Amino acid sequence: MYKVTGFKRAFLLILAAALLVVLASVLYWRQVTDRLSQDARTVIVSSSRELADNFSRLLGAEFRLLSTVAVSLQDSRLLENQQALVKYLDRQNKNNAFTLMGYQGPDGRAVFSNGGVLPDFISAENVETVYKQKHYISGRRKGPFTGKDILVFAVPMPSPEGEKAGVVFATQTIEFYARTLSANATHGEGLAFILNRKGDVIIAYPRAAYGNVFEAGQHSSYDRGKSALRTQQEITRGESGWTGYTLDGEHRFASYYPLRYNDWFAMAVLPTKSVAEQAQRLVLMSLVLFSSIIVVLGVLLVFILRMQSQSSRALFRMGFVDPLTETDNLNAFRFKFSRAAEAFKKKGIPYALVMVNVNRFKAVNDIYGFEQGDQVLKQVAAALRAGLEKGELFCRSSSDIFLLLLACPDRTELGRRVDSLAERAGRYCRSGGECLPLSLTCGIYLVDEDVPFYIMMDRANLAWASAKQHAGQVCAFYDEQSRRQIVIEKRIESIMDQALRDGEFKIYLQPKCDFKTGLTRSAEALVRWQHPTQGLVPPDQFIPVFEKNGFVLKLDMFMLQQTLQLLKAWKEQGKPVVPIGVNFSRLHLEDPQFIDVLARMADEYGVEHHLLEVELTESVVFGNVELMKNVIDSLHAKGFSVAMDDFGSGYSSLNVLKNLDFDCVKLDKEFLVRGEGNPRMRQIISGLVRMIKSLGSGVVAEGVETAEQAEFLSGIGCDLAQGYYFSRPLPPEDFALRLAQEKEKNSKDHQTQKAA
Ligand code: C2E
Ligand code: CA
Ligand code: CA
């Protein structure tokens, strides 16, 4: 969805823009065509008017000419002499374009300029018209001598008394007028007609077009302008107008305009083609223009959409995809979480948010490099994902932390499932074949409350933290216990500084003893918290908290100081002393001054360096071999001895051990527990001890609780034992007493031996 909205918006915007352009195009198109059709109409209408005007003018000129001749005849005696009349008429005729001229007397005898004489050439009725209207034009009729189609013009002989003195007439061929029409039939392809109100064509250009226009009109379809009937009505009424029609598949415009003579009309017909040619050219041009605009826009649109989709894909990836594992990241997970959770709720299936963390992942990076580290994460991600079922979710939240949303029909079942998921994901073999036994820790929050996502995360995290605190535990469920644990930690944090100032932290010393004699060879300083209300608190309950918040740095130094103080005091009091091991958190190693401070403090108390043993836990060693080597060398250079603590509790590598020159390796109590009743394990332990010793280190066994254990450990070559079987951690006074007693006993034994 998130992907779509941006897209949609851009698409809609561009669509709107395109629509606007199309709309503008259409409007423009309409404007142009409107304008053009208006222009075309003007052209059409004006062409018939022009035709009518010209033709009327022509006819007027003919009448004027005829009238002049009539006037010249009025007083002459030519009328009495036919021969002279013919001669005169002929001479006049030679000066104008008429075919023939003539005079028809009141008796009806028509004398022609060619000498011909015809009775009633102009009918009596028409002669009456001439007298009434002062001019007359006949319809199309046959010429008397040539048989050609002609028109006859006539004007009355002027007579002051008003009597009917005959008419002067002239004939002209239709063809002659057709030729003059051709000059008016504009635009080449046009037609021009002179017709009467009945639609009969009198003169036509071209000549072929005679007949009746109304009859011809019946074969046309009228798609523009007026119907045939309306046109006919208009013409009959003597009104001008225009129409558009299609005849024989060709569309034409026709306009008609009345002449000033008779009831005639001038009609101009123009094929749409010629009228539309200009329009078409313009329209075509705009079409090309608009289509290119649209094409450009389209290309732009495609380009923009492509860019958009690319960038939104990139954005999507940035926002929702973990680049390393190519799977969902936390954002995507959160986004999908509510919907998936809703689906589980609907089905009535409980569900859980599970946080998975790769233990000591930093060490993998440090030892094998980031590339291998990345491979590990990819493998873990793939394994976890492969274990998902329908409706469940997965993501990599940050570096080595993964989140799962799992269905939880049954709590125990889910615990087992997470365990096996973690086990499968932790099995990682490098391509070389060497397998890294990775381990994962998981925190499970069985969602039982409608709380915000970050609180669910918090709770899964709490569960994870509580699983983490119990070595060997793969997963833990969030419960009140974990929450209370956190509360405890918070409380510890709030009082630790004050506790240190108030001297609530006490030093206890646990002897490291000779297996045979049980005599104390050295000791380990262990911290106890003498809490005013809770009594003596063992370090397991606060050291991990101090490790987390860094307070362990202060505490270790305090313990070192206590140790040095004791050694100094005992020496001053002439009491016996043994080397004492002090625990140092790995955090000290990040301080380059650490060893110098150590040496300076020992010197301040006047304690020989060989009386101090630095205990470093195995995890420290595992972290960075190179750094470790330097630290050990520097400690040796200052005369301190170094012990590797808790060997075998975590990821033990003899390889690492081989490269580091420890004075002593302390076998973790875990080893003894696992060796109990397990012959194979015992064999492994014995092999290990042999190997450690062959590397030149001493071996201290921790957690020796029984005689049997002591016997086994001593049998396989361990040097010293630290455990309840020999002694619990003791307050300093008790420890000093023990040493004194041992010394006394030793000297007594010596004496008896001597005495013996
Ligand atoms: P650690 O260094 O491995 O210390 C040995 C732990 O084993 C001590 O626990 C000790 O009481 C216990 N132990 C000794 N013999 C036996 C036995 O026979 N059976 C059993 N079950 N346990 C035995 P403690 O004193 O509770 O210390 C726990 C851990 O706290 C220590 O483990 C150490 O890692 C840490 N710690 C204690 N004091 C300090 C300190 O001053 N600084 C730092 N950084 N860590 C300390
Ligand atoms: Ca220790
Ligand atoms: Ca230990």
JSON list of C-alpha atoms in Angstrom, two decimals, residues 623-716:
[
{"chain": "A", "resi": 623, "resn": "GLY", "atom": "CA", "xyz": [37.14, -11.81, 21.76]},
{"chain": "A", "resi": 624, "resn": "ASN", "atom": "CA", "xyz": [40.46, -10.69, 20.38]},
{"chain": "A", "resi": 625, "resn": "VAL", "atom": "CA", "xyz": [43.47, -12.96, 20.38]},
{"chain": "A", "resi": 626, "resn": "GLU", "atom": "CA", "xyz": [45.93, -10.31, 19.24]},
{"chain": "A", "resi": 627, "resn": "LEU", "atom": "CA", "xyz": [44.97, -7.87, 21.98]},
{"chain": "A", "resi": 628, "resn": "MET", "atom": "CA", "xyz": [45.00, -10.70, 24.50]},
{"chain": "A", "resi": 629, "resn": "LYS", "atom": "CA", "xyz": [48.48, -11.71, 23.52]},
{"chain": "A", "resi": 630, "resn": "ASN", "atom": "CA", "xyz": [49.72, -8.18, 24.09]},
{"chain": "A", "resi": 631, "resn": "VAL", "atom": "CA", "xyz": [47.97, -7.97, 27.45]},
{"chain": "A", "resi": 632, "resn": "ILE", "atom": "CA", "xyz": [49.47, -11.24, 28.65]},
{"chain": "A", "resi": 633, "resn": "ASP", "atom": "CA", "xyz": [52.92, -10.25, 27.47]},
{"chain": "A", "resi": 634, "resn": "SER", "atom": "CA", "xyz": [52.67, -6.89, 29.21]},
{"chain": "A", "resi": 635, "resn": "LEU", "atom": "CA", "xyz": [51.41, -8.49, 32.44]},
{"chain": "A", "resi": 636, "resn": "HIS", "atom": "CA", "xyz": [54.27, -10.98, 32.30]},
{"chain": "A", "resi": 637, "resn": "ALA", "atom": "CA", "xyz": [56.70, -8.18, 31.67]},
{"chain": "A", "resi": 638, "resn": "LYS", "atom": "CA", "xyz": [55.54, -6.57, 34.92]},
{"chain": "A", "resi": 639, "resn": "GLY", "atom": "CA", "xyz": [55.88, -9.87, 36.76]},
{"chain": "A", "resi": 640, "resn": "PHE", "atom": "CA", "xyz": [52.19, -10.71, 37.21]},
{"chain": "A", "resi": 641, "resn": "SER", "atom": "CA", "xyz": [50.86, -14.15, 36.48]},
{"chain": "A", "resi": 642, "resn": "VAL", "atom": "CA", "xyz": [47.77, -14.63, 34.37]},
{"chain": "A", "resi": 643, "resn": "ALA", "atom": "CA", "xyz": [45.03, -17.23, 34.66]},
{"chain": "A", "resi": 644, "resn": "MET", "atom": "CA", "xyz": [42.39, -18.12, 32.13]},
{"chain": "A", "resi": 645, "resn": "ASP", "atom": "CA", "xyz": [39.13, -18.37, 34.02]},
{"chain": "A", "resi": 646, "resn": "ASP", "atom": "CA", "xyz": [36.12, -20.54, 33.31]},
{"chain": "A", "resi": 647, "resn": "PHE", "atom": "CA", "xyz": [37.76, -22.62, 30.60]},
{"chain": "A", "resi": 648, "resn": "GLY", "atom": "CA", "xyz": [35.15, -24.89, 29.03]},
{"chain": "A", "resi": 649, "resn": "SER", "atom": "CA", "xyz": [32.12, -22.85, 29.99]},
{"chain": "A", "resi": 650, "resn": "GLY", "atom": "CA", "xyz": [31.58, -21.41, 26.59]},
{"chain": "A", "resi": 651, "resn": "TYR", "atom": "CA", "xyz": [33.30, -21.55, 23.30]},
{"chain": "A", "resi": 652, "resn": "SER", "atom": "CA", "xyz": [36.59, -23.21, 24.13]},
{"chain": "A", "resi": 653, "resn": "SER", "atom": "CA", "xyz": [39.18, -23.29, 21.51]},
{"chain": "A", "resi": 654, "resn": "LEU", "atom": "CA", "xyz": [42.46, -25.01, 22.07]},
{"chain": "A", "resi": 655, "resn": "ASN", "atom": "CA", "xyz": [43.65, -23.15, 19.02]},
{"chain": "A", "resi": 656, "resn": "VAL", "atom": "CA", "xyz": [43.31, -19.89, 20.88]},
{"chain": "A", "resi": 657, "resn": "LEU", "atom": "CA", "xyz": [44.86, -21.35, 23.98]},
{"chain": "A", "resi": 658, "resn": "LYS", "atom": "CA", "xyz": [47.84, -22.53, 21.98]},
{"chain": "A", "resi": 659, "resn": "ASN", "atom": "CA", "xyz": [48.67, -19.00, 20.97]},
{"chain": "A", "resi": 660, "resn": "LEU", "atom": "CA", "xyz": [48.41, -17.54, 24.45]},
{"chain": "A", "resi": 661, "resn": "ASP", "atom": "CA", "xyz": [50.92, -17.97, 27.24]},
{"chain": "A", "resi": 662, "resn": "PHE", "atom": "CA", "xyz": [48.72, -18.42, 30.35]},
{"chain": "A", "resi": 663, "resn": "ASP", "atom": "CA", "xyz": [50.37, -19.37, 33.58]},
{"chain": "A", "resi": 664, "resn": "CYS", "atom": "CA", "xyz": [47.30, -21.22, 34.60]},
{"chain": "A", "resi": 665, "resn": "VAL", "atom": "CA", "xyz": [44.03, -22.45, 33.14]},
{"chain": "A", "resi": 666, "resn": "LYS", "atom": "CA", "xyz": [41.02, -22.76, 35.43]},
{"chain": "A", "resi": 667, "resn": "LEU", "atom": "CA", "xyz": [38.66, -25.53, 34.40]},
{"chain": "A", "resi": 668, "resn": "ASP", "atom": "CA", "xyz": [35.08, -24.40, 34.78]},
{"chain": "A", "resi": 669, "resn": "LYS", "atom": "CA", "xyz": [32.88, -26.21, 37.31]},
{"chain": "A", "resi": 670, "resn": "GLU", "atom": "CA", "xyz": [30.59, -26.98, 34.43]},
{"chain": "A", "resi": 671, "resn": "PHE", "atom": "CA", "xyz": [33.19, -29.48, 33.24]},
{"chain": "A", "resi": 672, "resn": "LEU", "atom": "CA", "xyz": [33.01, -31.43, 36.44]},
{"chain": "A", "resi": 673, "resn": "VAL", "atom": "CA", "xyz": [29.24, -31.49, 36.35]},
{"chain": "A", "resi": 674, "resn": "ARG", "atom": "CA", "xyz": [29.27, -32.81, 32.81]},
{"chain": "A", "resi": 675, "resn": "GLY", "atom": "CA", "xyz": [31.96, -35.34, 33.63]},
{"chain": "A", "resi": 676, "resn": "GLU", "atom": "CA", "xyz": [29.86, -36.82, 36.42]},
{"chain": "A", "resi": 677, "resn": "GLY", "atom": "CA", "xyz": [29.01, -40.39, 35.43]},
{"chain": "A", "resi": 678, "resn": "ASN", "atom": "CA", "xyz": [30.07, -39.76, 31.86]},
{"chain": "A", "resi": 679, "resn": "PRO", "atom": "CA", "xyz": [33.19, -41.75, 30.95]},
{"chain": "A", "resi": 680, "resn": "ARG", "atom": "CA", "xyz": [33.55, -40.12, 27.52]},
{"chain": "A", "resi": 681, "resn": "MET", "atom": "CA", "xyz": [33.45, -36.64, 29.01]},
{"chain": "A", "resi": 682, "resn": "ARG", "atom": "CA", "xyz": [36.00, -37.71, 31.60]},
{"chain": "A", "resi": 683, "resn": "GLN", "atom": "CA", "xyz": [38.24, -38.84, 28.81]},
{"chain": "A", "resi": 684, "resn": "ILE", "atom": "CA", "xyz": [37.87, -35.51, 27.05]},
{"chain": "A", "resi": 685, "resn": "ILE", "atom": "CA", "xyz": [38.66, -33.65, 30.28]},
{"chain": "A", "resi": 686, "resn": "SER", "atom": "CA", "xyz": [41.72, -35.77, 30.84]},
{"chain": "A", "resi": 687, "resn": "GLY", "atom": "CA", "xyz": [42.87, -35.17, 27.27]},
{"chain": "A", "resi": 688, "resn": "LEU", "atom": "CA", "xyz": [42.34, -31.46, 27.68]},
{"chain": "A", "resi": 689, "resn": "VAL", "atom": "CA", "xyz": [44.30, -31.30, 30.90]},
{"chain": "A", "resi": 690, "resn": "ARG", "atom": "CA", "xyz": [47.14, -33.20, 29.27]},
{"chain": "A", "resi": 691, "resn": "MET", "atom": "CA", "xyz": [47.19, -30.83, 26.35]},
{"chain": "A", "resi": 692, "resn": "ILE", "atom": "CA", "xyz": [47.03, -27.69, 28.50]},
{"chain": "A", "resi": 693, "resn": "LYS", "atom": "CA", "xyz": [49.90, -28.95, 30.58]},
{"chain": "A", "resi": 694, "resn": "SER", "atom": "CA", "xyz": [51.87, -29.81, 27.48]},
{"chain": "A", "resi": 695, "resn": "LEU", "atom": "CA", "xyz": [51.48, -26.15, 26.46]},
{"chain": "A", "resi": 696, "resn": "GLY", "atom": "CA", "xyz": [53.22, -25.23, 29.71]},
{"chain": "A", "resi": 697, "resn": "SER", "atom": "CA", "xyz": [50.27, -23.97, 31.78]},
{"chain": "A", "resi": 698, "resn": "GLY", "atom": "CA", "xyz": [49.22, -25.09, 35.22]},
{"chain": "A", "resi": 699, "resn": "VAL", "atom": "CA", "xyz": [45.65, -26.40, 35.67]},
{"chain": "A", "resi": 700, "resn": "VAL", "atom": "CA", "xyz": [43.28, -25.42, 38.47]},
{"chain": "A", "resi": 701, "resn": "ALA", "atom": "CA", "xyz": [40.03, -27.34, 38.79]},
{"chain": "A", "resi": 702, "resn": "GLU", "atom": "CA", "xyz": [37.12, -25.23, 40.01]},
{"chain": "A", "resi": 703, "resn": "GLY", "atom": "CA", "xyz": [34.10, -26.45, 41.89]},
{"chain": "A", "resi": 704, "resn": "VAL", "atom": "CA", "xyz": [35.61, -29.58, 43.40]},
{"chain": "A", "resi": 705, "resn": "GLU", "atom": "CA", "xyz": [32.97, -30.74, 45.84]},
{"chain": "A", "resi": 706, "resn": "THR", "atom": "CA", "xyz": [33.63, -34.42, 46.48]},
{"chain": "A", "resi": 707, "resn": "ALA", "atom": "CA", "xyz": [36.52, -36.71, 47.30]},
{"chain": "A", "resi": 708, "resn": "GLU", "atom": "CA", "xyz": [35.76, -38.66, 44.19]},
{"chain": "A", "resi": 709, "resn": "GLN", "atom": "CA", "xyz": [36.10, -35.59, 42.00]},
{"chain": "A", "resi": 710, "resn": "ALA", "atom": "CA", "xyz": [39.29, -34.67, 43.74]},
{"chain": "A", "resi": 711, "resn": "GLU", "atom": "CA", "xyz": [40.67, -38.12, 43.14]},
{"chain": "A", "resi": 712, "resn": "PHE", "atom": "CA", "xyz": [39.77, -38.07, 39.44]},
{"chain": "A", "resi": 713, "resn": "LEU", "atom": "CA", "xyz": [41.17, -34.58, 38.88]},
{"chain": "A", "resi": 714, "resn": "SER", "atom": "CA", "xyz": [44.34, -35.22, 40.71]},
{"chain": "A", "resi": 715, "resn": "GLY", "atom": "CA", "xyz": [44.65, -38.49, 38.82]},
{"chain": "A", "resi": 716, "resn": "ILE", "atom": "CA", "xyz": [44.57, -36.80, 35.43]}
]
